[in-house]
Each structure stands twice: as structure tokens, then as C-alpha cells.
CSV table of C-alpha atoms and ligand atoms in Angstrom, one decimal:
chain,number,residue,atom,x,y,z
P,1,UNK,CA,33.1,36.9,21.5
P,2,UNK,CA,34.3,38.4,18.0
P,3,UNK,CA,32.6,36.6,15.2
P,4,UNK,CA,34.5,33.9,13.1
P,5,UNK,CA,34.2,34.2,8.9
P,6,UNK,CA,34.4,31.1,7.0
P,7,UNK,CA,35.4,32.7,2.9
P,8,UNK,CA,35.6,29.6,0.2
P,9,UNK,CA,36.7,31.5,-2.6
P,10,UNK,CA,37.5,29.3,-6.2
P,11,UNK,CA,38.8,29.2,-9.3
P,12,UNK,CA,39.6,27.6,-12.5
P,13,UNK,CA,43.5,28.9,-13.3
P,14,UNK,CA,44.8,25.8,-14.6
P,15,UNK,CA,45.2,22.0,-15.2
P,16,UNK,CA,46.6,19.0,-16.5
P,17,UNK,CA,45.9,17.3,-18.8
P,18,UNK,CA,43.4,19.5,-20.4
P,19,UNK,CA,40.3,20.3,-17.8
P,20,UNK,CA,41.1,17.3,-15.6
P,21,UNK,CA,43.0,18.3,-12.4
P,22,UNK,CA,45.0,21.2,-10.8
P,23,UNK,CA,48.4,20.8,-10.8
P,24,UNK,CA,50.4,19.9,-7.1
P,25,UNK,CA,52.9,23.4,-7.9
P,26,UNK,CA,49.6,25.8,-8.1
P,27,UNK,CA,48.3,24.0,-4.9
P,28,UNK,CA,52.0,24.7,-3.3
P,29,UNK,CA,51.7,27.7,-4.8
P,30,UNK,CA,48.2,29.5,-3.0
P,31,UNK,CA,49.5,27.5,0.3
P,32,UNK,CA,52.6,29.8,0.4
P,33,UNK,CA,50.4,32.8,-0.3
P,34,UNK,CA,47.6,32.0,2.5
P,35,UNK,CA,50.4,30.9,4.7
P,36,UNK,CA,52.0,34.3,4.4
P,37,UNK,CA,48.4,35.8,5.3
P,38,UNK,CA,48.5,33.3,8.4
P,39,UNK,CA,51.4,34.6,9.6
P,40,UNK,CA,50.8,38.5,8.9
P,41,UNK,CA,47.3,38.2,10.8
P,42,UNK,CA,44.9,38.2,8.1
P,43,UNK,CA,43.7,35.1,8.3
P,44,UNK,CA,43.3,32.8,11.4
P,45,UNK,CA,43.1,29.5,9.4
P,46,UNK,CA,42.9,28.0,5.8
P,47,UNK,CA,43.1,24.7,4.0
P,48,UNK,CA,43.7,24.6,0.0
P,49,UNK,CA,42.0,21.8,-1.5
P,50,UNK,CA,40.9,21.2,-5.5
P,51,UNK,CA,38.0,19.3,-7.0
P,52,UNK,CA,38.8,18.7,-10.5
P,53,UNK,CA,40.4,21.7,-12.2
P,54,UNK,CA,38.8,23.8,-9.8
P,55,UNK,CA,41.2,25.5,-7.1
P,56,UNK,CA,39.5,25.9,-3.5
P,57,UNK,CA,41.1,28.3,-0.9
P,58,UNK,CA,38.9,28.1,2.9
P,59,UNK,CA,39.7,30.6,4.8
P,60,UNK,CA,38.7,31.7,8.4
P,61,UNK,CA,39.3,35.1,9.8
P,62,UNK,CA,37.7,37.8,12.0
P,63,UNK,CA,36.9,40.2,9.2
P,64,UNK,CA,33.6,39.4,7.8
P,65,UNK,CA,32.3,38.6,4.5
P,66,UNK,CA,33.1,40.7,1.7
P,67,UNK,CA,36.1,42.1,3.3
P,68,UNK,CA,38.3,43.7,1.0
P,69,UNK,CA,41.8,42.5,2.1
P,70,UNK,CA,40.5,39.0,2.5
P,71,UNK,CA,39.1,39.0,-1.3
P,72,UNK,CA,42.3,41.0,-2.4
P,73,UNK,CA,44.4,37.5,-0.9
P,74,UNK,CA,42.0,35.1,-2.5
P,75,UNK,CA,42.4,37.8,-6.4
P,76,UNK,CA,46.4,38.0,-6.0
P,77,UNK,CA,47.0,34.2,-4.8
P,78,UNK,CA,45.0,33.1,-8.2
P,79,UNK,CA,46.8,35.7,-10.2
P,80,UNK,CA,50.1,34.4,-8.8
P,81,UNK,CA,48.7,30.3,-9.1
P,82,UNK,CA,48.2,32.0,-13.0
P,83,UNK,CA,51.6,33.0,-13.8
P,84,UNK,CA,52.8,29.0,-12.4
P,85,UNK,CA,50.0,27.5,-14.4
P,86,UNK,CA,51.5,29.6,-17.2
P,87,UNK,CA,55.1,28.1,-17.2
P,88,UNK,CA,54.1,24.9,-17.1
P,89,UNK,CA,51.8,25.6,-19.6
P,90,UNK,CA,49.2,24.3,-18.1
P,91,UNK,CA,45.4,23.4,-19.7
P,92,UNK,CA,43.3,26.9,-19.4
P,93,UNK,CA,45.8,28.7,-17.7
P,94,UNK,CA,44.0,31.8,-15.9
P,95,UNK,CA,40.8,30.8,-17.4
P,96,UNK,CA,38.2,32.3,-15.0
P,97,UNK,CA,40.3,35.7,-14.3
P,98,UNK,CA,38.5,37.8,-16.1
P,99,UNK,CA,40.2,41.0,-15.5
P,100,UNK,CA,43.9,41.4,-14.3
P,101,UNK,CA,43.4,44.3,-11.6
P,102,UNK,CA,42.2,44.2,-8.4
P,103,UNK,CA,38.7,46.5,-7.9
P,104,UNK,CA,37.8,45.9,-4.2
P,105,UNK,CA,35.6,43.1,-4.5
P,106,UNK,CA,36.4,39.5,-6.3
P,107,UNK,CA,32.7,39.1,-7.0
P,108,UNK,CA,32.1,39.5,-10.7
P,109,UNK,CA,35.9,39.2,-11.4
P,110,UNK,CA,35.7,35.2,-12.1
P,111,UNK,CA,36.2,33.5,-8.9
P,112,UNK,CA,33.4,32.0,-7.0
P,113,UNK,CA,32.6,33.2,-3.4
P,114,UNK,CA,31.0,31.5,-0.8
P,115,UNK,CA,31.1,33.0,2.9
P,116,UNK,CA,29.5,33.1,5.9
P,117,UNK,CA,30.0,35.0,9.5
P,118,UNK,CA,28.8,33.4,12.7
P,119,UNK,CA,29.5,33.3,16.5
P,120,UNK,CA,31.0,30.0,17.5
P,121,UNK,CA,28.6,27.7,19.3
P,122,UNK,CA,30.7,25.6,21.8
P,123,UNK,CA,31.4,23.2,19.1
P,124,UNK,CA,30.5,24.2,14.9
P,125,UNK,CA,30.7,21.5,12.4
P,126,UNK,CA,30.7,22.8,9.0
P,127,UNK,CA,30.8,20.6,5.6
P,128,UNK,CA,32.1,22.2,2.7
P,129,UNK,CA,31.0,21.3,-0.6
P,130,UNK,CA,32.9,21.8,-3.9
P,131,UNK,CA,31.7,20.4,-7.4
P,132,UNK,CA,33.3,20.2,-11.1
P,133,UNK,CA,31.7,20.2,-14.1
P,134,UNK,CA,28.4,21.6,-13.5
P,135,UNK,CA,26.5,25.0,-12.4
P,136,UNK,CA,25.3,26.8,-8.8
P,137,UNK,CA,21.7,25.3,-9.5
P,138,UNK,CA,23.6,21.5,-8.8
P,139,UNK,CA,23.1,22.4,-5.2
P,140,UNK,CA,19.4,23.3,-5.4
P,141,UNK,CA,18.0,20.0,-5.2
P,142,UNK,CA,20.6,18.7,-2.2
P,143,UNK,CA,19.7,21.8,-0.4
P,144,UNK,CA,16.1,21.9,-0.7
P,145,UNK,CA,16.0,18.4,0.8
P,146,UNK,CA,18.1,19.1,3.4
P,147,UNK,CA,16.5,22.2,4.5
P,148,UNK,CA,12.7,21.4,4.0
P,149,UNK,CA,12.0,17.4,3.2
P,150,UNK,CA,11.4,15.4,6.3
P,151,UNK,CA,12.0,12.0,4.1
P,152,UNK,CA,15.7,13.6,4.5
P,153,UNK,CA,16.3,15.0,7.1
P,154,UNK,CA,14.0,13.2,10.2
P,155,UNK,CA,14.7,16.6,12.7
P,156,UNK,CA,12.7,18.6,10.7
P,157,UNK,CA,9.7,16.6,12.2
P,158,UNK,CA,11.7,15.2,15.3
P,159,UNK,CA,13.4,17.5,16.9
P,160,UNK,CA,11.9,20.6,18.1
P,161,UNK,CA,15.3,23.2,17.3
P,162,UNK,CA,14.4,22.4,13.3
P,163,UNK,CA,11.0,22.2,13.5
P,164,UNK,CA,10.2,25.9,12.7
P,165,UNK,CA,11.9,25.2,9.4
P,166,UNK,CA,14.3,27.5,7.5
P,167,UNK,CA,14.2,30.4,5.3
P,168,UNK,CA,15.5,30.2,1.4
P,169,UNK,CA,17.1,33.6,-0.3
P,170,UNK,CA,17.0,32.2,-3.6
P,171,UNK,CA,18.5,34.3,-6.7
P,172,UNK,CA,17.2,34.4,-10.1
P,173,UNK,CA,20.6,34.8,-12.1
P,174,UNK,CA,19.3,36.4,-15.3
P,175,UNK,CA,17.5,39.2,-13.6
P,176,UNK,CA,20.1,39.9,-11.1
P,177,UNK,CA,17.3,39.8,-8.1
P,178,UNK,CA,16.3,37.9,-5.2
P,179,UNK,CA,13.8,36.9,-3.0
P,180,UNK,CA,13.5,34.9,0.5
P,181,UNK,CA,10.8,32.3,0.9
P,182,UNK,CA,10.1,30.8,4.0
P,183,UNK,CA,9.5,27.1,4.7
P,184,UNK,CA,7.1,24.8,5.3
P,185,UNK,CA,5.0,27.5,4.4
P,186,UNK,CA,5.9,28.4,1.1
P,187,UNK,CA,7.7,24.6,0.1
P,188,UNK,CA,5.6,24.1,-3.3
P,189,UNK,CA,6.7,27.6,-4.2
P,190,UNK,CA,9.8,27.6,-3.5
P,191,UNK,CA,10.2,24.0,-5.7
P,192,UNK,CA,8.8,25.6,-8.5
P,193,UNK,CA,11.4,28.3,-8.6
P,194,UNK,CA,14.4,25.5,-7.7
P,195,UNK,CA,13.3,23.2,-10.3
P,196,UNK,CA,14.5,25.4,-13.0
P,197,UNK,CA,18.1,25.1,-11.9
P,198,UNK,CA,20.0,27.1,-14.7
P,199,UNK,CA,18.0,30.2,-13.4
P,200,UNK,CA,16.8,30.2,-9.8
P,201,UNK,CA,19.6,29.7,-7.1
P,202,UNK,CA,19.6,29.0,-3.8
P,203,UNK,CA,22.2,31.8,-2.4
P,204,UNK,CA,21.5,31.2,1.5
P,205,UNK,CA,19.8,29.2,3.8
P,206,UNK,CA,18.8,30.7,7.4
P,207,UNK,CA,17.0,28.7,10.8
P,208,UNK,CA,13.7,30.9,11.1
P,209,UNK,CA,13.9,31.2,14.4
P,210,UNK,CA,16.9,33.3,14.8
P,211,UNK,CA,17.9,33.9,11.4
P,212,UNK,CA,21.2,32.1,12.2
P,213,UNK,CA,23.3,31.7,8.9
P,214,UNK,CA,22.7,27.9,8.0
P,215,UNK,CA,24.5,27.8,4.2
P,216,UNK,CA,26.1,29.8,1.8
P,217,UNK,CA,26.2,28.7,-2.2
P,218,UNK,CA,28.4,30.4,-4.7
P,219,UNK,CA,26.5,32.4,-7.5
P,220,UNK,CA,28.4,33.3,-9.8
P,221,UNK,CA,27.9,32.4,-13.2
P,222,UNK,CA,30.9,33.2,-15.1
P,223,UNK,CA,29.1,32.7,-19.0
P,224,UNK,CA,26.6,35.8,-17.8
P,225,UNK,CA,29.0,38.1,-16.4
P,226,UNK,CA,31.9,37.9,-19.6
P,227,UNK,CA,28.8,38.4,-21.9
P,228,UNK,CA,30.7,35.0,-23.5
P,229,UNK,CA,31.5,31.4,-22.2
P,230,UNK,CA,34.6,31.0,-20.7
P,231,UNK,CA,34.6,29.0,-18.6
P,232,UNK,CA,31.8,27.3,-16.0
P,233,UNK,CA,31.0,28.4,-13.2
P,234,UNK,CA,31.8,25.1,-11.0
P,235,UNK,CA,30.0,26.0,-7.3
P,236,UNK,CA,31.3,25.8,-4.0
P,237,UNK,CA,28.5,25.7,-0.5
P,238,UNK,CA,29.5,26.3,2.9
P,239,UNK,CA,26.5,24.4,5.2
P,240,UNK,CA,26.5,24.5,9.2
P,241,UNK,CA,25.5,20.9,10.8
P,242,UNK,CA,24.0,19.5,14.2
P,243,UNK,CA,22.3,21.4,17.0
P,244,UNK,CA,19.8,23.1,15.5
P,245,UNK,CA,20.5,22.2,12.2
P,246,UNK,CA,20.4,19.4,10.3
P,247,UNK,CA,23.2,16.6,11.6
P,248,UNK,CA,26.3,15.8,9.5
P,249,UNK,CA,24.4,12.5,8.2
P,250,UNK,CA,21.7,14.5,6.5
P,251,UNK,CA,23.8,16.9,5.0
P,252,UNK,CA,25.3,14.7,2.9
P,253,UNK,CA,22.2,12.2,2.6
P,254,UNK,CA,21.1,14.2,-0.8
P,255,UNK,CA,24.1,13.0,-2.1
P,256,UNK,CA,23.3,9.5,-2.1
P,257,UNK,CA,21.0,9.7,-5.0
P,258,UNK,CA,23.0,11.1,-8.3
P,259,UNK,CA,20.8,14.1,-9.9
P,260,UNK,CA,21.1,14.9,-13.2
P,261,UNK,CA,22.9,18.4,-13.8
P,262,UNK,CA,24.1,20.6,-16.3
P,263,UNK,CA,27.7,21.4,-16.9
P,264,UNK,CA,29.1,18.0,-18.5
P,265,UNK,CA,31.5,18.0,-21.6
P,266,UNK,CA,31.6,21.9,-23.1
P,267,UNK,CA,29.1,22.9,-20.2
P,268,UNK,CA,26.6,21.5,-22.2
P,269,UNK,CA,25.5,18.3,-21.5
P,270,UNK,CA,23.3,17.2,-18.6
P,271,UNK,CA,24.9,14.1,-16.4
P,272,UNK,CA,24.7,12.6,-12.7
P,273,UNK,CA,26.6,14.1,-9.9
P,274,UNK,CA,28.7,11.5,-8.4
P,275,UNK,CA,30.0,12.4,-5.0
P,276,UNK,CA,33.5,11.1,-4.5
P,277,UNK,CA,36.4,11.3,-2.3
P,278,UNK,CA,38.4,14.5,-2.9
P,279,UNK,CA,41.1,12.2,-4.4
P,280,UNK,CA,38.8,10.8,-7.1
P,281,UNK,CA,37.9,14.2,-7.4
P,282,UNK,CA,39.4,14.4,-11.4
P,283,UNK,CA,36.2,13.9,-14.1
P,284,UNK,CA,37.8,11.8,-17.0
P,285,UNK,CA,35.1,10.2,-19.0
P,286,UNK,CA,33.9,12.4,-21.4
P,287,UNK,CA,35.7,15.0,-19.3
P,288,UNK,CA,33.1,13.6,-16.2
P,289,UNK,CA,30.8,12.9,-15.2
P,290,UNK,CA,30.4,16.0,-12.6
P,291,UNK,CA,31.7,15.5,-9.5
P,292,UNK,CA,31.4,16.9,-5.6
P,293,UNK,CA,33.4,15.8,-3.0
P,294,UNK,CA,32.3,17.4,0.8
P,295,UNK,CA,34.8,18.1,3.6
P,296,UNK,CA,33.7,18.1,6.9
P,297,UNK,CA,35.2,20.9,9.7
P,298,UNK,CA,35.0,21.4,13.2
P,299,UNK,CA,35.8,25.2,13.7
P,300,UNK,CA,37.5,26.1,16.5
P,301,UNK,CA,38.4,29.8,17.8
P,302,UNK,CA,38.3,30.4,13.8
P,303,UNK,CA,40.8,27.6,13.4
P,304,UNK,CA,40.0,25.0,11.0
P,305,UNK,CA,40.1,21.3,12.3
P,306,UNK,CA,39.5,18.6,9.8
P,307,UNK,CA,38.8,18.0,6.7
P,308,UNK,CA,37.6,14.6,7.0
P,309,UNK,CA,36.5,13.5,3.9
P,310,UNK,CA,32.9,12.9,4.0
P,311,UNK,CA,32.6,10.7,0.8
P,312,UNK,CA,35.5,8.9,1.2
P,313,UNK,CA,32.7,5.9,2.4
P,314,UNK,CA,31.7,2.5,0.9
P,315,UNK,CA,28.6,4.0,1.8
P,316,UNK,CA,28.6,5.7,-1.0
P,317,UNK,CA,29.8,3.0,-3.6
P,318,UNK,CA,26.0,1.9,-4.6
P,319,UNK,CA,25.8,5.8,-4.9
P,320,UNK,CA,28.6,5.8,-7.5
P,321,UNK,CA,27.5,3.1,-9.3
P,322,UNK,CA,24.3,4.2,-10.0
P,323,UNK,CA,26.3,7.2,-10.8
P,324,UNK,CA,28.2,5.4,-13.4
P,325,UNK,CA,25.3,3.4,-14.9
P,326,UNK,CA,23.2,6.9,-15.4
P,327,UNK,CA,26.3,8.0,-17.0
P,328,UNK,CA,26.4,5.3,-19.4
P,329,UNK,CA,22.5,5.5,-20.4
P,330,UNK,CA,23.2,9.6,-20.9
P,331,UNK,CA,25.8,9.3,-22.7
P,332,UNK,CA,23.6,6.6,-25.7
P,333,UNK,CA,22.8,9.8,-26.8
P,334,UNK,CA,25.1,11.3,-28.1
P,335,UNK,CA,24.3,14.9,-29.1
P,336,UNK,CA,20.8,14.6,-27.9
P,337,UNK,CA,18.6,15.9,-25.6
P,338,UNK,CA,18.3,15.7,-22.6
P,339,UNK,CA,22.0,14.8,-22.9
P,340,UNK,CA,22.6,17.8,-24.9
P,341,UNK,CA,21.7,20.4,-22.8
P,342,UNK,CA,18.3,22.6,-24.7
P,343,UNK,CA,20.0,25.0,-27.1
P,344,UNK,CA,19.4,28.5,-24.8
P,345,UNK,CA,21.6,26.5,-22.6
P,346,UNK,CA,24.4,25.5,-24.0
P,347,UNK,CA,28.3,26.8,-23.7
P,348,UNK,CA,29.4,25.8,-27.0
P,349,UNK,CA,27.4,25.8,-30.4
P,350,UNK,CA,27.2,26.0,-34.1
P,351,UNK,CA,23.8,26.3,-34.1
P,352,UNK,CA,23.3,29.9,-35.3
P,353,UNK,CA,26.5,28.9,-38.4
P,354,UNK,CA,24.2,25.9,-39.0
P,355,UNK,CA,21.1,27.6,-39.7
P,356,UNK,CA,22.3,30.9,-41.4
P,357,UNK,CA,24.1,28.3,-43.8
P,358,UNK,CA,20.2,26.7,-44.0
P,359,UNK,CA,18.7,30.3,-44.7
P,360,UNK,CA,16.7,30.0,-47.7
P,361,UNK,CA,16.4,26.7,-48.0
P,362,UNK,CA,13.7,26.0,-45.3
P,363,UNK,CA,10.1,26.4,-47.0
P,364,UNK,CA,7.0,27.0,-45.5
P,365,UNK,CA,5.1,23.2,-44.4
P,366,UNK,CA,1.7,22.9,-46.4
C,1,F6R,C1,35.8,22.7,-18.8
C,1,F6R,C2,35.2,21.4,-19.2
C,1,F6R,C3,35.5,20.7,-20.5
C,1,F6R,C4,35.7,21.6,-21.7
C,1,F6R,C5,36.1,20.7,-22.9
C,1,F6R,C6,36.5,21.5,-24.2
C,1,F6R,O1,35.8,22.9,-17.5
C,1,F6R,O2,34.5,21.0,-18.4
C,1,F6R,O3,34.4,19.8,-20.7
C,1,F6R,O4,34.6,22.4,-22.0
C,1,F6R,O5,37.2,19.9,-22.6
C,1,F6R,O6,37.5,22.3,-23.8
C,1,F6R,P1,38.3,23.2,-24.9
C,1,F6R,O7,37.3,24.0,-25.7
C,1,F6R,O8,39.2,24.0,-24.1
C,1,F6R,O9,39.0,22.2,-25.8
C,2,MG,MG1,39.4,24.1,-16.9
C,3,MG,MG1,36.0,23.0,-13.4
């Protein structure tokens, strides 16, 4: 059986009012596109979703991951979503294409890519994840306790197709390496690389006993690659669920408890990660706080059938309360830490003007 490739590709190219939420006409817009690709064969499936001002195209096809026509789509339909976001003058309007040609590959052009490639099983439920307002290192907390804590997911100790555990390739983003870490084995290590978030990220997740893809995390860090901020780097994950990996209910179980991340206000305040429903998915309140919605998928002969909307779930309420009250202490204050993200960290600052204005004027302490 030929293999079936789920590509989340992303991008910023516009919204209303200022960074809140894509616009309906750039949605409209990358449907028509993807639908064309539908009908020509390149794709077998794909469902255009947004969280926040972020625009997410999933895809399925038979072409594997980094395919060149598939990426081309995903570069053109943004560029195309660009020039609508432009007449209506939208907020941002092409803000994360960085370069207006087409090089083979949309990695390091803007977009965020997550993808994997897999042989069906007789039935394949996939959840994909999508965030606003915050960085690729949001998902290394979720991820590390759905892949290696047994207080999350029970079939880790329970059920003998987890019980090997799973192996982490985790990037560092500032030295452009990587390195896979195995788990139980190597869990204290592997948290001490996670826990700096900003830095090490997890990239993908496989079952150790087969190497079977288990989940996929977008990378990219936009801020890094333009040499200047603009514009975050909001991630997308792809995760695979039940049979042999952990079931739907601990997927999203991390989720439930509202982790501080960076990526708040000018990408540079730290602030809870509420998960909502995809149509709360617009951060207002001090342009947040960060949000991530999941959409769960059954795929089917590379056909997409879903989303059901994961967090749409009074399950979740306490979640987003908490969510909210966080958000209130953070915000007390004001410009400082750990509110204010540490200065190495931040997307926007006058720090440098402030102190060359100071120059001269500090003197040495007795
Ligand atoms: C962008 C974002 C916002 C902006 C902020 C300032 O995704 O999250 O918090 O950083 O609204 O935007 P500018 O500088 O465009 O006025
Ligand atoms: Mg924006
Ligand atoms: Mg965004």
C-alpha cells in the first residue's frame, strides 16, 4: 500500500484588526487554490483552518515530505492569500514571506512546516495542533508528557504497545543541530534540554520499537532566519493517537493545565496557553493570551475525515479559567519579568537606545 503524507504548512499573511484573525476572503482564497491541486492530482485531501492570524493549509497526498510541488502549492497559495490580504489592506499583509520566489523548498522562506509520511493502519487518528502567539518550544512541555510521563498518559505503564517508550529528535535552534534521545532511559536528560524552550525543540517523536513516526512540530523560527524579527514563529504539530500510541484523551490531556510561554504581546512577553475551540481561536487581550486549538482526523485512503474540534469541551472551561486568572496575575506586571520576556529574548526593544543614551553616566559602585 503507497504511503499517505500528512503536510501542515502555515503562515502569517494577514489580518483584521491588527494581529487578531485571518480574514474569511484569504481563507476562500487558499481553498480555491488547494481545491485546484485536488482536482489536478496533487493532493488527495486538505482542510484550511486559522488559529489567530495564522493561516493553516493540511494537506494529504502520496508524495512524501519535502516534496517540491506540494511545498511549491503551500509558497504560491500564501503568495496569492498576500496579494488579497493586500487589497483589503489587511494588518501584516505578507508578513512571514520572506522572499517573493520560489527556491524548491518552503523551509527557511517563512512558513512553518510540519509533515509526516506513514502507511495507514486500518484506522489512523491524527490531532493537529496549531497555536498563536507563542514559539515551537510551547509544544515541548505537552509533548514530553505525552510521550514519556505516566501521570499523563497511563499506557505508558499499562499497556504493553507503549511500554518500550519513544524516541525524542530534539533541535537546538541556535546551533542549527540535533540530536535523538531515547526514553525512559534518557528522561532527566532529555528535560533538561526541553526546559529551556526558546532553544531546544522537540522536532519529532518516534515509538522505539519500530521507529514508526508518532509527531511532527514545526521549527522554524522566523526571528533567526531574517537575521531581524518579523514576525513569530507561531507552531503547528502533527501527533498520531491510539493503538500503539498514546489515545486521543492523552494527547490533549497536557492541555488541561495552561503553561506559561513566550510569544505574548510583541513576542515578548511570557503568558498561559489557553486551549480553545478553533472559533475562539482570535487572542484579544493584550493581543492574547496565546492560544492552541487541536483538530482531531481520522485519515482515510489519504482522505481527511474530521476535524472535530477537540477543545470545543466544557471539559476544558476550568482549563480556561485558570487560563484567564494566570493571565491576569502576568499581566500585574507590567513590563516586568517574568512577564517581560529576559532581554536576549525579546522581539521588540529599546534597550540598546536606552543604554547608549546612559553611556557615561553609569560610574563604577564603591
Ligand atoms: C504579532 C503579535 C502582536 C504584535 C503587536 C505589535 O503576531 O502577536 O502582539 O507584535 O500587536 O504589532 P505592530 O508592531 O505591528 O504594531
Ligand atoms: Mg500577524
Ligand atoms: Mg500569529
Amino acid at each position: 500500500m503507497t504511503k499517505t503524507t500528512v503536510s501542515v504548512i502555515k503562515a502569517d499573511v494577514g489580518s483584521v484588526a491588527g494581529h487578531v484573525v485571518t480574514h474569511e476572503k484569504i481563507l476562500a482564497k487558499c481553498r480555491e487554490n488547494l481545491g485546484k491541486a485536488l482536482d489536478e492530482g496533487l493532493l488527495e485531501d486538505f482542510y484550511v483552518t486559522n488559529c489567530g492570524d495564522d493561516t493553516e493549509l493540511i494537506m494529504t497526498h502520496r508524495n512524501g515530505e519535502e516534496n517540491e510541488e506540494v511545498h511549491k502549492l503551500a509558497f504560491d497559495t500564501f503568495m496569492d492569500a498576500t496579494a488579497v490580504a493586500r487589497e483589503l489592506k489587511l494588518y501584516g499583509a505578507g508578513q512571514d514571506m520572506l522572499s517573493d520566489t520560489f527556491s524548491g523548498n518552503i523551509k527557511g522562506m517563512g512558513p512553518g512546516v510540519a509533515e509526516m509520511e506513514f502507511k495507514e493502519r486500518p484506522s489512523d487518528p491524527v490531532i493537529i495542533f496549531c497555536c498563536d502567539k507563542t514559539e515551537p518550544g510551547a509544544f515541548n512541555m505537552p509533548l514530553f508528557r505525552m510521550f514519556a510521563d505516566p501521570f499523563n498518559t497511563a499506557g505508558l505503564v499499562i499497556d504493553p504497545s507503549l511500554h518500550d517508550g519513544f524516541k525524542y529528535e530534539v533541535y537546538d535552534v541556535m546551533e542549527h543541530k540535533k540530536v535523538i534521545m531515547s526514553c525512559p532511559e534518557e528522561i532527566y536528560d532529555l528535560a533538561a534540554l526541553l526546559g529551556t524552550i526558546s532553544r531546544y525543540v522537540i522536532k519529532h517523536i518516534y515509538r522505539k520499537s519500530d521507529n514508526e513516526i508518532a509527531a511532527s512540530v514545526s521549527t522554524e523560527r522566523l526571528n533567526l532566519m531574517a537575521g531581524k524579527y518579523v514576525g513569530k514563529d507561531d507552531p503547528v504539530a502533527i501527533v498520531r493517537s491510539q493503538s500503539g500510541f498514546p489515545a486521543a484523551g492523552e494527547v490533549v490531556e497536557p492541555f488541561a493545565f495552561p503553561h506559561l510561554v513566550g510569544g505574548w504581546m510583541r513576542g515578548s512577553h511570557n503568558g498561559p496557553l489557553m486551549p480553545v475551540a478553533q472559533k475562539n481561536a482570535h487572542p484579544i487581550r493584550f493581543d492574547g493570551p496565546p492560544r492552541v486549538i487541536a483538530l482531531g482526523f481520522q485519515i482515510a485512503e489519504s482522505k481527511l475525515v474530521g476535524p472535530m474540534d477537540l477543545f470545543d469541551d466544557p471539559a476544558y472551561d476550568r482549563s480556561r479559567a485558570l487560563a484567564s486568572e494566570i493571565a491576569e496575575y502576568m499581566r500585574r506586571h507590567g513590563p516586568f519579568e517574568p512577564h517581560r520576556l529576559p532581554a536576549d529574548e525579546m522581539e521588540y526593544t529599546t534597550l540598546p537606545g536606552v543604554l547608549e543614551k546612559l553611556e557615561g553616566r553609569f560610574t563604577d559602585i564603591d
